[in-house]
Coordinates of C-alpha atoms and ligand atoms in Angstrom, one line a residue:
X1 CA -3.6 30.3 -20.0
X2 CA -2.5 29.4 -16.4
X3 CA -4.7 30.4 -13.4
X4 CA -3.0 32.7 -11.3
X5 CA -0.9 31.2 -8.1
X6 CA -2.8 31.6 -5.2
X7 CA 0.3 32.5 -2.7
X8 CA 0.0 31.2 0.8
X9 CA -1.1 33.8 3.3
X10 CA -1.2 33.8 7.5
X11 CA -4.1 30.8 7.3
X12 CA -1.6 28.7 5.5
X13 CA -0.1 27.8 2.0
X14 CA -3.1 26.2 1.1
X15 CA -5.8 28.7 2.8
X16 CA -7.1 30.1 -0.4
X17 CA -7.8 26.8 -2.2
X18 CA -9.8 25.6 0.4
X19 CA -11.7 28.7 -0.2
X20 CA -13.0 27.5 -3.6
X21 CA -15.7 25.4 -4.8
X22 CA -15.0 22.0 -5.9
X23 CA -16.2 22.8 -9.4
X24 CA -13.8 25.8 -9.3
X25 CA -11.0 23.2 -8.3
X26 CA -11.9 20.5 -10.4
X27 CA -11.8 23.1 -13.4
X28 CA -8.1 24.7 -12.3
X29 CA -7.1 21.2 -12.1
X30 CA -8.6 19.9 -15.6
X31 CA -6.8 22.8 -17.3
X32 CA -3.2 21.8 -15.7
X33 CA -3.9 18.5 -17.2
X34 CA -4.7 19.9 -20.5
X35 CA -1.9 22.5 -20.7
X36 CA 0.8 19.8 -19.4
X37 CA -0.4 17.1 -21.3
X38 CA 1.6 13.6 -21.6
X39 CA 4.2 15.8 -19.1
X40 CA 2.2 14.9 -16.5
X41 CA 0.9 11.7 -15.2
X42 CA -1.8 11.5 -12.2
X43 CA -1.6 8.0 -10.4
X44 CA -5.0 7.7 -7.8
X45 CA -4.9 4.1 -5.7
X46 CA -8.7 3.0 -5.4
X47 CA -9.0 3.9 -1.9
X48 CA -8.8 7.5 -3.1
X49 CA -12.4 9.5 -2.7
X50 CA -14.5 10.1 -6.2
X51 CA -13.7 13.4 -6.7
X52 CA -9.8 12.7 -7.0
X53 CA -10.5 9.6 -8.8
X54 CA -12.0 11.7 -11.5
X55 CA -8.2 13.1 -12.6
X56 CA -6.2 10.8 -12.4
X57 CA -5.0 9.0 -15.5
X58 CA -4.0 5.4 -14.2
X59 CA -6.2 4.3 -11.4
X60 CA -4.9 0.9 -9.5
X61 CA -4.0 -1.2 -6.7
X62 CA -0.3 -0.8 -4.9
X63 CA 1.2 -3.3 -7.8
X64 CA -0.4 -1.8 -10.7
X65 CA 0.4 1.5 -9.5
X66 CA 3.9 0.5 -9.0
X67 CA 4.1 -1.1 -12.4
X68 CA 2.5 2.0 -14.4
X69 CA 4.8 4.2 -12.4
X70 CA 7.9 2.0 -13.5
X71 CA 7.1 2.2 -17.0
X72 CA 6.6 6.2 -17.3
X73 CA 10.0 7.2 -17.9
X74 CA 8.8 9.1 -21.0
X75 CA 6.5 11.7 -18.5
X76 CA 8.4 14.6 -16.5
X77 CA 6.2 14.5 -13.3
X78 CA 4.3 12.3 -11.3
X79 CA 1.3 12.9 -9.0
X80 CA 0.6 10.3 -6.7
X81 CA -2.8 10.6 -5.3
X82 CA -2.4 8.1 -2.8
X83 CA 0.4 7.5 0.7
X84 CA 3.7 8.6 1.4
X85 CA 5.3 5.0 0.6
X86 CA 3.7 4.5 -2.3
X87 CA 5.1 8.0 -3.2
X88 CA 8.4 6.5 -2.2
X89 CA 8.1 3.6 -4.8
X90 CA 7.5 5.5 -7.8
X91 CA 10.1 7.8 -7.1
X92 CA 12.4 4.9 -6.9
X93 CA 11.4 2.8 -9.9
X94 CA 11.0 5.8 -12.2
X95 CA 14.1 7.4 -11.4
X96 CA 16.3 4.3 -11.5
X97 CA 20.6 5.3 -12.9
X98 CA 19.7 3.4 -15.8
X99 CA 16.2 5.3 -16.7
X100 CA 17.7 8.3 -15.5
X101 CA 20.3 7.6 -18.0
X102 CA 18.3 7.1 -20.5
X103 CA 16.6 10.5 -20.1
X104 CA 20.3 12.4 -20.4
X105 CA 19.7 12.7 -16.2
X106 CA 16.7 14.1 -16.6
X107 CA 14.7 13.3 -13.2
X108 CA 10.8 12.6 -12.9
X109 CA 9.4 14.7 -10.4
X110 CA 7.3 12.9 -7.8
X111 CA 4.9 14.5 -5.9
X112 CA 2.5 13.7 -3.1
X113 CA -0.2 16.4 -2.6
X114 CA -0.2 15.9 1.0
X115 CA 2.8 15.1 3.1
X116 CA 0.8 14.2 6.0
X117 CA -0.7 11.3 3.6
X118 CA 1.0 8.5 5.4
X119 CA 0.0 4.8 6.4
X120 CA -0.1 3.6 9.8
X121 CA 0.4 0.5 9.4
X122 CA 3.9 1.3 7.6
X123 CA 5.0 3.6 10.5
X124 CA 4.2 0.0 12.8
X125 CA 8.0 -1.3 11.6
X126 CA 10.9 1.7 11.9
X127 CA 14.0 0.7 10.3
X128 CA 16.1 0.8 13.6
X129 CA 13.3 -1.8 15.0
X130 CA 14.0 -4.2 12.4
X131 CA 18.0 -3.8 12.6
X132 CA 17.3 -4.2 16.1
X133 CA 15.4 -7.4 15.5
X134 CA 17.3 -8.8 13.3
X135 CA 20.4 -8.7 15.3
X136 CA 18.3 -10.1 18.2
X137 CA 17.3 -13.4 15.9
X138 CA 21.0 -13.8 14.6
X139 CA 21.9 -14.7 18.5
X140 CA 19.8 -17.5 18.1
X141 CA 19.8 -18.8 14.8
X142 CA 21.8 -17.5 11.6
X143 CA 19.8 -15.1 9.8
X144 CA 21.4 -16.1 6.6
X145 CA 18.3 -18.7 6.9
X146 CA 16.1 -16.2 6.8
X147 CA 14.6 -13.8 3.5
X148 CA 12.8 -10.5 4.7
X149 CA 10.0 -9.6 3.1
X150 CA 8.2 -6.4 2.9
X151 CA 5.1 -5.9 2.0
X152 CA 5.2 -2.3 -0.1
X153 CA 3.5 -0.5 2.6
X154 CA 6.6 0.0 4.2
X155 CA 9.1 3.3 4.3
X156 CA 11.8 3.1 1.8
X157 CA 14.8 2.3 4.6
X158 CA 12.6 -1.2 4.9
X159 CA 12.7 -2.2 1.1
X160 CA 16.6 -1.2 1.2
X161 CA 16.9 -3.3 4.1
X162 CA 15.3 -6.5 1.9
X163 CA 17.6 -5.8 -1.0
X164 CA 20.7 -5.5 1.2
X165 CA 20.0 -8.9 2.8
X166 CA 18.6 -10.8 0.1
X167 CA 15.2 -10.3 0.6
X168 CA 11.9 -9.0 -1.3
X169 CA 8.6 -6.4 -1.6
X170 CA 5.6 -8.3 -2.0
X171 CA 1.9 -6.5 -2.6
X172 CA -1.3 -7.9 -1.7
X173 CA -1.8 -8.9 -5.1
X174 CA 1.4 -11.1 -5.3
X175 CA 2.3 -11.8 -1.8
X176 CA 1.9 -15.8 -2.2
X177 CA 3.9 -15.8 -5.7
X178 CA 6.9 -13.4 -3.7
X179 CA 6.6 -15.6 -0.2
X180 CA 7.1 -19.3 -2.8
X181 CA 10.0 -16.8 -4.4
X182 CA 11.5 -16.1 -0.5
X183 CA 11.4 -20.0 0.5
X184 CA 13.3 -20.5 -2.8
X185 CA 16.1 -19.0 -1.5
X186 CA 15.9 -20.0 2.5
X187 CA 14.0 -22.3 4.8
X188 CA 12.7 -19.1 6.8
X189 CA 11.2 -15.7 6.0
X190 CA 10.9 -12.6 7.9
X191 CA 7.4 -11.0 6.7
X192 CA 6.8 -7.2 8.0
X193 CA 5.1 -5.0 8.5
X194 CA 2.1 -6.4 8.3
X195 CA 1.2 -9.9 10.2
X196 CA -2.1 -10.5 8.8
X197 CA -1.2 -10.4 5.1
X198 CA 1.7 -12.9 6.0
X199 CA -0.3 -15.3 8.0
X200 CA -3.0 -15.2 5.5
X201 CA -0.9 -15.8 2.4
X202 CA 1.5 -18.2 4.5
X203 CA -2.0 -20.3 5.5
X204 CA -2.6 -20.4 1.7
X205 CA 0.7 -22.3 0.9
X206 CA -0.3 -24.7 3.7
X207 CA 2.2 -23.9 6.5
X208 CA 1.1 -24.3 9.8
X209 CA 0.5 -21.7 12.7
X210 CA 2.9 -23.5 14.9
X211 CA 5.5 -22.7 12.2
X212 CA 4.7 -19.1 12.6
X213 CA 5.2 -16.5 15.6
X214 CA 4.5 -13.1 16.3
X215 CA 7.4 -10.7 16.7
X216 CA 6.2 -8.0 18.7
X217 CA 9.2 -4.4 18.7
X218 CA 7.8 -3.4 21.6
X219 CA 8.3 -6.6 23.5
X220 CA 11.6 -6.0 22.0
X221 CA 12.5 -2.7 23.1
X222 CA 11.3 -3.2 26.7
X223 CA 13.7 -6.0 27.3
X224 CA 11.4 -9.2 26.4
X225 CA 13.3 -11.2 24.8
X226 CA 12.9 -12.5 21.0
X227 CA 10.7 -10.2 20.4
X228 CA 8.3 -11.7 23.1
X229 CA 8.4 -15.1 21.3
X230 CA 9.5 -18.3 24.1
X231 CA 13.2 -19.7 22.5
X232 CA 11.7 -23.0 21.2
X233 CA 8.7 -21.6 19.3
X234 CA 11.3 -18.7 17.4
X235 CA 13.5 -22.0 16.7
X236 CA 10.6 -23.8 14.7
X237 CA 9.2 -21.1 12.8
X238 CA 9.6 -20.6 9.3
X239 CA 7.7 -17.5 9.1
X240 CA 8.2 -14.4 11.3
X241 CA 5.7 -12.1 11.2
X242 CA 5.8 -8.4 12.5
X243 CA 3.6 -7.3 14.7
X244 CA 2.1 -4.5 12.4
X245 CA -1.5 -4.5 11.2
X246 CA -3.8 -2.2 8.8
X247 CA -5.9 -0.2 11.2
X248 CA -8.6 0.0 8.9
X249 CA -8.7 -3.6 7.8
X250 CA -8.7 -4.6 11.5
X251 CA -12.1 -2.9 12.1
X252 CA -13.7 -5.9 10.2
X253 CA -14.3 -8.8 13.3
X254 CA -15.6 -11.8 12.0
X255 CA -18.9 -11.5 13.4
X256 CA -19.7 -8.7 10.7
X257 CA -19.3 -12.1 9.0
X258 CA -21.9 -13.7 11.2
X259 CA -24.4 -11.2 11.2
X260 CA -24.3 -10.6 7.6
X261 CA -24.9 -14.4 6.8
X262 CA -27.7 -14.4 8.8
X263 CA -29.2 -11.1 7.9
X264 CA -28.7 -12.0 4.0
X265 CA -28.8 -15.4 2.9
X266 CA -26.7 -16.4 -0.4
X267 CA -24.1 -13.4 0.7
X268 CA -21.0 -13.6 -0.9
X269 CA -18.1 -12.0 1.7
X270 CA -15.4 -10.7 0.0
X271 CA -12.4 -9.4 1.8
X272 CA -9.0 -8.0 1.6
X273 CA -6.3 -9.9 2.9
X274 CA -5.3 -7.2 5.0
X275 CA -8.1 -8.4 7.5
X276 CA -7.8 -10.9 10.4
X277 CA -7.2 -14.5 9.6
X278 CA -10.5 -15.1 11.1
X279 CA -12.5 -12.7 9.5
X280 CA -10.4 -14.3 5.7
X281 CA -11.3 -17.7 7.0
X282 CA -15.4 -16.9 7.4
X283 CA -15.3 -14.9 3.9
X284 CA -15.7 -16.9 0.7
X285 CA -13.2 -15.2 -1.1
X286 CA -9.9 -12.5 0.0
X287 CA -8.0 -10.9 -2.6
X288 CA -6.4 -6.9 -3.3
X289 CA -7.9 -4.2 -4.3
X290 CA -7.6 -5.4 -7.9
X291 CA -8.8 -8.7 -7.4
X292 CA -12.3 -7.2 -5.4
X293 CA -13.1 -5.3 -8.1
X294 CA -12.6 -7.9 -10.7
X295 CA -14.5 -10.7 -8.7
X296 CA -17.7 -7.6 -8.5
X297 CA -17.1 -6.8 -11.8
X298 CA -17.6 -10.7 -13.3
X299 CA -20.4 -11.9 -10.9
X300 CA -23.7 -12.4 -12.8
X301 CA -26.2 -9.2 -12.0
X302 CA -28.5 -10.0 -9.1
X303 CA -25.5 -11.3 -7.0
X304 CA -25.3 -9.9 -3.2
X305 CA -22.2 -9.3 -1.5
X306 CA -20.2 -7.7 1.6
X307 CA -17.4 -6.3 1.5
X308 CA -14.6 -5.9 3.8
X309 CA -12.2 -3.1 2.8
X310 CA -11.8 0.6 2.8
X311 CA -15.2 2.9 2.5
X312 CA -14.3 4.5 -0.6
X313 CA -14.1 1.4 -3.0
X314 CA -16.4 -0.3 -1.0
X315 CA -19.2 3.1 -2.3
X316 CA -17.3 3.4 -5.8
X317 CA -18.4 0.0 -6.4
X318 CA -21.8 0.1 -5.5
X319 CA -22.6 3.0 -7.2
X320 CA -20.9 1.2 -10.5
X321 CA -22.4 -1.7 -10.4
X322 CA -26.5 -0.9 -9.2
X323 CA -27.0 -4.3 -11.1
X324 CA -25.7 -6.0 -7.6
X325 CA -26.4 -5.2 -4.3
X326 CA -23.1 -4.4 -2.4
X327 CA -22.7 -3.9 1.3
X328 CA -20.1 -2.6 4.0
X329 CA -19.2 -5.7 6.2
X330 CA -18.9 -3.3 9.1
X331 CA -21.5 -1.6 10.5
X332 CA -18.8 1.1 11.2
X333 CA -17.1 3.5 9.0
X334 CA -13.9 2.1 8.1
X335 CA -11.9 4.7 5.7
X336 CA -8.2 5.5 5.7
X337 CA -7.7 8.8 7.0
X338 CA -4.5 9.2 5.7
X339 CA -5.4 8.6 2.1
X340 CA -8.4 10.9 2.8
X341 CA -6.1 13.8 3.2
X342 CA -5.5 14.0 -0.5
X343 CA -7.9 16.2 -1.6
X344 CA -9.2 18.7 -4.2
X345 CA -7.4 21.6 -3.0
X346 CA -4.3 19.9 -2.4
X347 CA -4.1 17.9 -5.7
X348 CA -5.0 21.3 -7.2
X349 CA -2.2 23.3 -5.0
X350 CA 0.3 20.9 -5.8
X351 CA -0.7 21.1 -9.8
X352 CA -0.8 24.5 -9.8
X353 CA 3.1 24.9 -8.5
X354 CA 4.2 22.3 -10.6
X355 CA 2.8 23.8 -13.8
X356 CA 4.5 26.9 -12.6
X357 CA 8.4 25.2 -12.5
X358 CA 8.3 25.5 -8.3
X359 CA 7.1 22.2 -7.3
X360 CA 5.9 21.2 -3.4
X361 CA 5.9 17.8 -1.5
X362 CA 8.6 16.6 -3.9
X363 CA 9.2 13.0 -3.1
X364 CA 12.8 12.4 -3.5
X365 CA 14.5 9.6 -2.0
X366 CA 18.3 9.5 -1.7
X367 CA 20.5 7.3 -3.9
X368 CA 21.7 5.0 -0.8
X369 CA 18.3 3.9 -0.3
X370 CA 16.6 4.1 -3.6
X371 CA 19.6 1.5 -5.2
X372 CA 18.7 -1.4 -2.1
X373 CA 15.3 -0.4 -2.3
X374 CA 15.3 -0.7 -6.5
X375 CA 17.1 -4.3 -5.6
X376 CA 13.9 -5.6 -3.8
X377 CA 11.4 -4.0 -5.9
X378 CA 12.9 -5.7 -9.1
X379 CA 13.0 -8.9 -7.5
X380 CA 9.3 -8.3 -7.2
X381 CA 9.1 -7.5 -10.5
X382 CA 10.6 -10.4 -11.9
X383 CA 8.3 -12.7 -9.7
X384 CA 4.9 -11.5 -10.5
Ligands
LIG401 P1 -3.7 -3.1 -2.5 O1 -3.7 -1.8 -3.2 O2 -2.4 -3.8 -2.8 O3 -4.9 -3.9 -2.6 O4 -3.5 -2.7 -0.9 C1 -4.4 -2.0 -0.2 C2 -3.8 -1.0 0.7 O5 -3.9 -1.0 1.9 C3 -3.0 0.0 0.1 O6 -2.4 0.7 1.1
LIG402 FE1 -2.1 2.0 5.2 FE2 -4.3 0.7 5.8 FE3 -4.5 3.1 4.7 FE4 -3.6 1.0 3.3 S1 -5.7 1.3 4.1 S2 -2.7 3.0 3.3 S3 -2.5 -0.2 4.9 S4 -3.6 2.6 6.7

């Protein structure tokens, strides 16, 4: 049998499950799992703390997350224990016209436990900025040469904008499979919002800096022209990149790579591509979320490493694995807020009115939208 409802009262909706022990929560939230069953599917993206981590069914990077959230047409609700945008994406993929058709119409409710779960770095690139800057490069050169990509942290307007003009979504897992995909097409690419992922994978595929600038909005906005970029260096790049970053991953500098070679000698650094191309180029290996845990996971016991991405895997890990030893590259705390806001007494708040047929933080994005947007995702798709 259900737990009561707590109602809201003058401290807030959410006042009285903040109120309870985590057991307590834990416990109201294992029995909506049981009582909904296959009706309900938690998705948690590793960044998420332990105690969230413990309920959700599918645990994953951005691309597995998508992927899992794409194929769970058969489910009538989706929790997504991680950001607003990857929110966004689930909604879209799982409620696509021809999965909704197959359903009889029937929609899969998506729901984010905390609104205010967003992503800095996604809120770096505004849709109206990128319009803006892409009417700015079609004075110079014909943007039919170019293919936008964005990388899935991004609002929903952004992916539209890549399926409307030709472009792509990329993750961090298969940013260099989708950038070889975008060149395919045209000789220039558009890479937002997040320069460091797109300089990193474009190093990878051996393009030059000097083929690469830095399109800064602001610049943009305040007159500069090109973005700031000078005429001739826009007129040689083939990749744009936005000037967006992770403000977590930019906490790792690369001497955290210095000092942790010296301090520990035989140190494997091992880094998400989200980080500074200098901190990528002192590490020995960069990779997603995925690809971090699998390179800890298959390293012979006894092997030492640092690693440079958010708090929560970074702990996860070394508690998993006590057969290693597994270090923080930074010496300061580098955790993403945002995704920290998602916690026991929202996920259990948000259960709670779900089970009970009056759902809140419904993630629903509108048909406009969600059909560009399901245009670049799929192109992703069929890539990777
Ligand atoms: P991945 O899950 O693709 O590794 O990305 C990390 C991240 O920053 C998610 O927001
Ligand atoms: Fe966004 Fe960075 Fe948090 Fe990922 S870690 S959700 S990119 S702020």
């Amino acid at each position: 049998m259900p737990d009561a409802l707590c109602e809201p009262t003058a401290a807030g909706p959410l006042a009285q499950y903040r109120a309870m022990e985590d057991a307590t929560l834990a416990a109201r939230i294992e029995g909506v799992r049981r009582r909904m069953g296959e009706r309900l599917v938690i998705l948690g993206h590793h960044y998420q703390q332990d105690g969230v981590i413990a309920h959700a069914d599918i645990t994953g990077d951005s691309y597995q997350l998508s992927v899992s959230a794409a194929a769970r047409e058969a489910c009538e609700a989706i929790v997504f224990c991680g950001v607003h945008f990857m929110a966004e994406t689930a909604d879209i993929l799982v409620n696509r016209p021809e999965k909704l058709a197959a359903r009889g119409g029937r929609r899969v409710t998506v729901v984010l436990p905390d609104m205010a779960a967003g992503c800095s770095m996604a809120d770096m690139a505004a849709i109206e900025q990128v319009e803006d800057a892409w009417a700015d490069m079609g004075e110079v050169i014909d943007t039919d040469e170019i293919t936008p990509v964005t990388y899935i942290n991004s609002a929903a307007s952004l992916k539209a904008f890549c399926g409307r003009h030709g472009g792509i979504v990329c993750t961090s897992s298969n940013a260099r499979a989708v950038l070889e995909w975008a060149f395919a097409q045209r000789r220039r690419v558009l890479f937002f919002p997040d320069q460091h992922l797109g300089r990193n994978t474009a190093r990878t595929m051996g393009i030059p800096l000097e083929e690469m600038c830095v399109w800064n909005p602001l610049a943009a906005a305040a007159g500069g022209e090109l973005g700031g970029v000078a005429r001739d260096q826009f007129e040689k790049s083939r990749v744009i990149l936005w000037q967006g970053h992770c403000s977590v991953h930019a906490m790792f500098r690369p001497e955290h790579v210095d000092a942790v070679r010296e301090a520990v000698p035989g140190v494997k650094v091992l880094v998400h591509p989200e980080c500074s191309m200098e901190v990528v180029d002192k590490a020995d290996l960069a990779g997603s979320t995925s690809y971090i845990i699998k390179q800890v996971e298959a390293a012979p016991a006894g092997t030492s490493w640092a690693i440079g991405t958010e708090m929560h895997l970074v702990k996860r890990l070394e508690q998993q694995h006590p057969e290693q030893t597994i270090r923080f590259l930074s010496p300061v705390v580098c955790m993403c807020a945002t995704m920290y806001r998602i916690d026991l007494a929202h996920l259990c708040w948000s259960l709670e009115h779900l089970e009970a047929g009056g759902p809140v933080n419904v993630i629903h994005v509108d048909e406009e939208t969600a059909a560009w947007s399901t245009t670049a995702l799929e192109r992703m798709l069929a890539v990777s």
